[in-house]
Amino acid sequence: MVEPVGNHYVVARPVYSENLFNEEHEKLHRYHKNFWDHLKIYFRCSPQRIKKIALSLFPIISWLPAYRFREWILSDIVSGINTGLVAVLQGLAFALLVNVPPSYGLYAAFFPNLVYFIFGTSRHISVGPFPVLSLMVGGAVTRLVPDDSAGNGTSTNISAINEERVMVAASVTFLSGVFQLLLGILQFGFIVIYLSQSLISGFTTAAAIHVLVSQLKFMLQLPVPGFNKPFGIVYSVFSQITKTNIADLVTSLVVLLIVFVVKEVNDRYKAKLPTPIPIELLMTVLAALISYFVNFEEKFNVAVVGKLEEGFQAPVAPDVGVFQKCIGDSISIAIVGFAVAFSVAKVYSIKHDYPVDSNQELIAFGLGNIVGGSFKGFASSTALSRSGVQESTGGKTQIAGIISAVIVLIVILAIGFLLAPLQKSVLASLALGNLKGMLMQFKEVGILWRKDKYDCVIWVVTFLAAIFLGLDIGLATAVAFQLLTVVIRSQFPSCTVLANVGRSNIYRNRKDYTDIYEPEGVKIFRCSSPIFFANIEFFREKLITAVGFSPLRVLRKRNKALRKIKKMLKKGELQVTPKGLICMANHTHESDEELDNNRIEELDQPTNMTDLPIQINWGADLPPGITVPRVDIHSIVLDFSSVSFLDYSAMRVLQKTLKEFVRINIDIYVGFLDKLERCAFFDEEIKPSMFFLTIHDAVLHILLKKDIASSPKLKPAEEKGSSNDYIIIPSNGLRSRECTVRLPSPVAAPQP
């Protein structure tokens, strides 16, 4: 019964052990499904199941019939047009990162959008090229088709190399799509949880640095070959810095400056602007017009986009030979692309209150990359800036996405020729302009260091690994390091000694409070993490440190002393009297080795006094020459309320440790762990009766058991009733119906 008294409460109930609680309250025995049960449910066939699968596999069936045409169509059209224009420019720009002709970037911006319209669950992300993925695909392309294979550099050879590179990019994209599709079908959408926000931030920042370096050759128009090794291009660029095309350099700097300034204006006044200023579109149109009328290509020998292929090419089968060489690249691309896209989708789903399905997102992106790769596109995900445009300009659903695909289609089929005079250095500058948000992530290092040093270290290690080892190996290294930090955190769990605070049923770390009460002879020890094979020894050491002695050492000392007492009694050197044992002879020292007599394993067994004429009190004075460590505690309470699991290896060590305490007459009380009963943890020494419902139940049980009426620190008061009931009254102390247990006045915590 709980009775509120002002801002206090009064609880009247018995002191419960787990056994007593389960006897009084019937516990439901639930059936826990195993793997085969889940498998049967997953493959169960019924009309409801088929309908659920169809709705989850084709989300368009759910949201399209509920589309509010009059309310949303205008917003989606405006958003789609703006997003489509940005998608065209980013497709052209990010194609340079893949080292393929710019027109293939339009395919990457078109086909995945169509597929996501049918299979995707997010309403606001814009699917298409993403600079990090483009750079990762470009790394594979450069490795398999290096520039030095161009021979004499004729137009025929360059065209052949471009075709080969397009095929490699398409094959890598196709394979990454297959991986994503398989992961989605197998319900592996949870893998994104292994990529923390710190890891993604550090990785994308490093990728932004790679993108920045890779675009130098286009901004300066230098004949630099592609490099897959990190910063390999830097040396080559600076070795040919004297060949820089001044016109391209000036154009790049001017475009970069204007783009950064306008983007800053967009960010600062986004609340006042009806729509962000489409600076990429304005700069593209202006740069193309100036280049065309001034004739930059002939006057200053600048590199231009050139004629874009009109229409679509027939779909092609991927190159199986590329599959064998790019499995690692494809897996990295699949995971990174999904992680980035799902992270952005999750942000918008929370903001606009609708669900997104991680497994369905994997299927949608997988199919998008398979279709895109078949039509010679490259890997797609979502660009943060492009999705931001779609959401901020009023996009409500993926109707905006399909309209943006229509804009890309118009460019592919009809007006692509207008972009022919556009300088490649302008596209490179636009690509760098979209990296502002990623580069600004450097600010997170200081914030993470103040809030969580582990996350800060993960960010730095991820950044450095991706910079110096490459994006693919760097990602694998970062994930491995992140998992290692989890192991390290759990390998050294937080273990504390608790004390009663405020003379109530509240127990906290004894070092954090002054008005604490610690029952005499009782230690309350808390472990706040899972206990498993890697940290059980650390837990054992912390427990021994908390109690102040090693139970195994005390047990061995007692057994050695017992042997010696038996030997002295047999020789007549000790005599039993009503006052205890009296030594009748001078003590002669005998070594422990002599006493052990090659029977060291017997020292670890419980002390056996059945054949002695007297029970030895190990806390009293012993005969001369016999010493054992003094033990000042009689009970240990282990708080396992925060222990989420305990594996079998740790269970064996824990059982052995508890037995060592029990064998030196220390009572053990444990917060209940259900798994212990299922794993044959109990025996004649470790009994279920030592498990209690709460710490407070265990402490009250100890106080009652140790004859609290004779304790000088507690004032007894006889009452009628059962001896195992108590009432918690925070203002007056602890009270049982047999006697009132008043906690002493607050004791100041020991100073460190």
mmCIF file of N, CA, C and O in Angstrom, residues 45 120 150 170 204 265 313 384 425 614:
data_model
loop_
_atom_site.group_PDB
_atom_site.id
_atom_site.type_symbol
_atom_site.label_atom_id
_atom_site.label_comp_id
_atom_site.label_asym_id
_atom_site.label_seq_id
_atom_site.Cartn_x
_atom_site.Cartn_y
_atom_site.Cartn_z
ATOM 1 N N CYS A 45 2.271 -17.275 -44.895
ATOM 2 C CA CYS A 45 1.483 -16.781 -46.030
ATOM 3 C C CYS A 45 0.016 -16.688 -45.622
ATOM 4 O O CYS A 45 -0.593 -17.672 -45.207
ATOM 5 N N GLY A 120 10.535 4.289 -52.271
ATOM 6 C CA GLY A 120 11.067 4.990 -51.102
ATOM 7 C C GLY A 120 10.002 5.348 -50.085
ATOM 8 O O GLY A 120 8.813 5.442 -50.402
ATOM 9 N N ALA A 150 46.456 6.107 -71.384
ATOM 10 C CA ALA A 150 45.998 6.869 -72.550
ATOM 11 C C ALA A 150 47.005 6.867 -73.689
ATOM 12 O O ALA A 150 46.703 7.262 -74.791
ATOM 13 N N ALA A 170 29.648 2.129 -63.775
ATOM 14 C CA ALA A 170 28.328 1.500 -63.822
ATOM 15 C C ALA A 170 28.345 0.137 -63.128
ATOM 16 O O ALA A 170 27.400 -0.212 -62.409
ATOM 17 N N THR A 204 32.583 12.159 -43.482
ATOM 18 C CA THR A 204 32.176 13.095 -44.535
ATOM 19 C C THR A 204 33.087 14.321 -44.587
ATOM 20 O O THR A 204 33.307 14.888 -45.669
ATOM 21 N N VAL A 265 24.302 34.180 -47.063
ATOM 22 C CA VAL A 265 23.082 35.003 -47.008
ATOM 23 C C VAL A 265 21.856 34.107 -46.879
ATOM 24 O O VAL A 265 20.935 34.393 -46.099
ATOM 25 N N GLN A 313 21.181 5.961 -73.635
ATOM 26 C CA GLN A 313 21.796 4.793 -74.255
ATOM 27 C C GLN A 313 21.063 3.539 -73.800
ATOM 28 O O GLN A 313 20.425 3.521 -72.746
ATOM 29 N N LEU A 384 22.894 16.636 -49.108
ATOM 30 C CA LEU A 384 22.242 17.412 -48.058
ATOM 31 C C LEU A 384 21.685 18.728 -48.591
ATOM 32 O O LEU A 384 20.561 19.133 -48.258
ATOM 33 N N SER A 425 35.893 24.274 -64.849
ATOM 34 C CA SER A 425 36.318 24.889 -63.593
ATOM 35 C C SER A 425 35.125 25.462 -62.834
ATOM 36 O O SER A 425 35.119 25.508 -61.599
ATOM 37 N N ILE A 614 35.848 -27.107 19.822
ATOM 38 C CA ILE A 614 35.396 -25.738 20.006
ATOM 39 C C ILE A 614 35.279 -25.072 18.649
ATOM 40 O O ILE A 614 35.987 -25.409 17.699
#
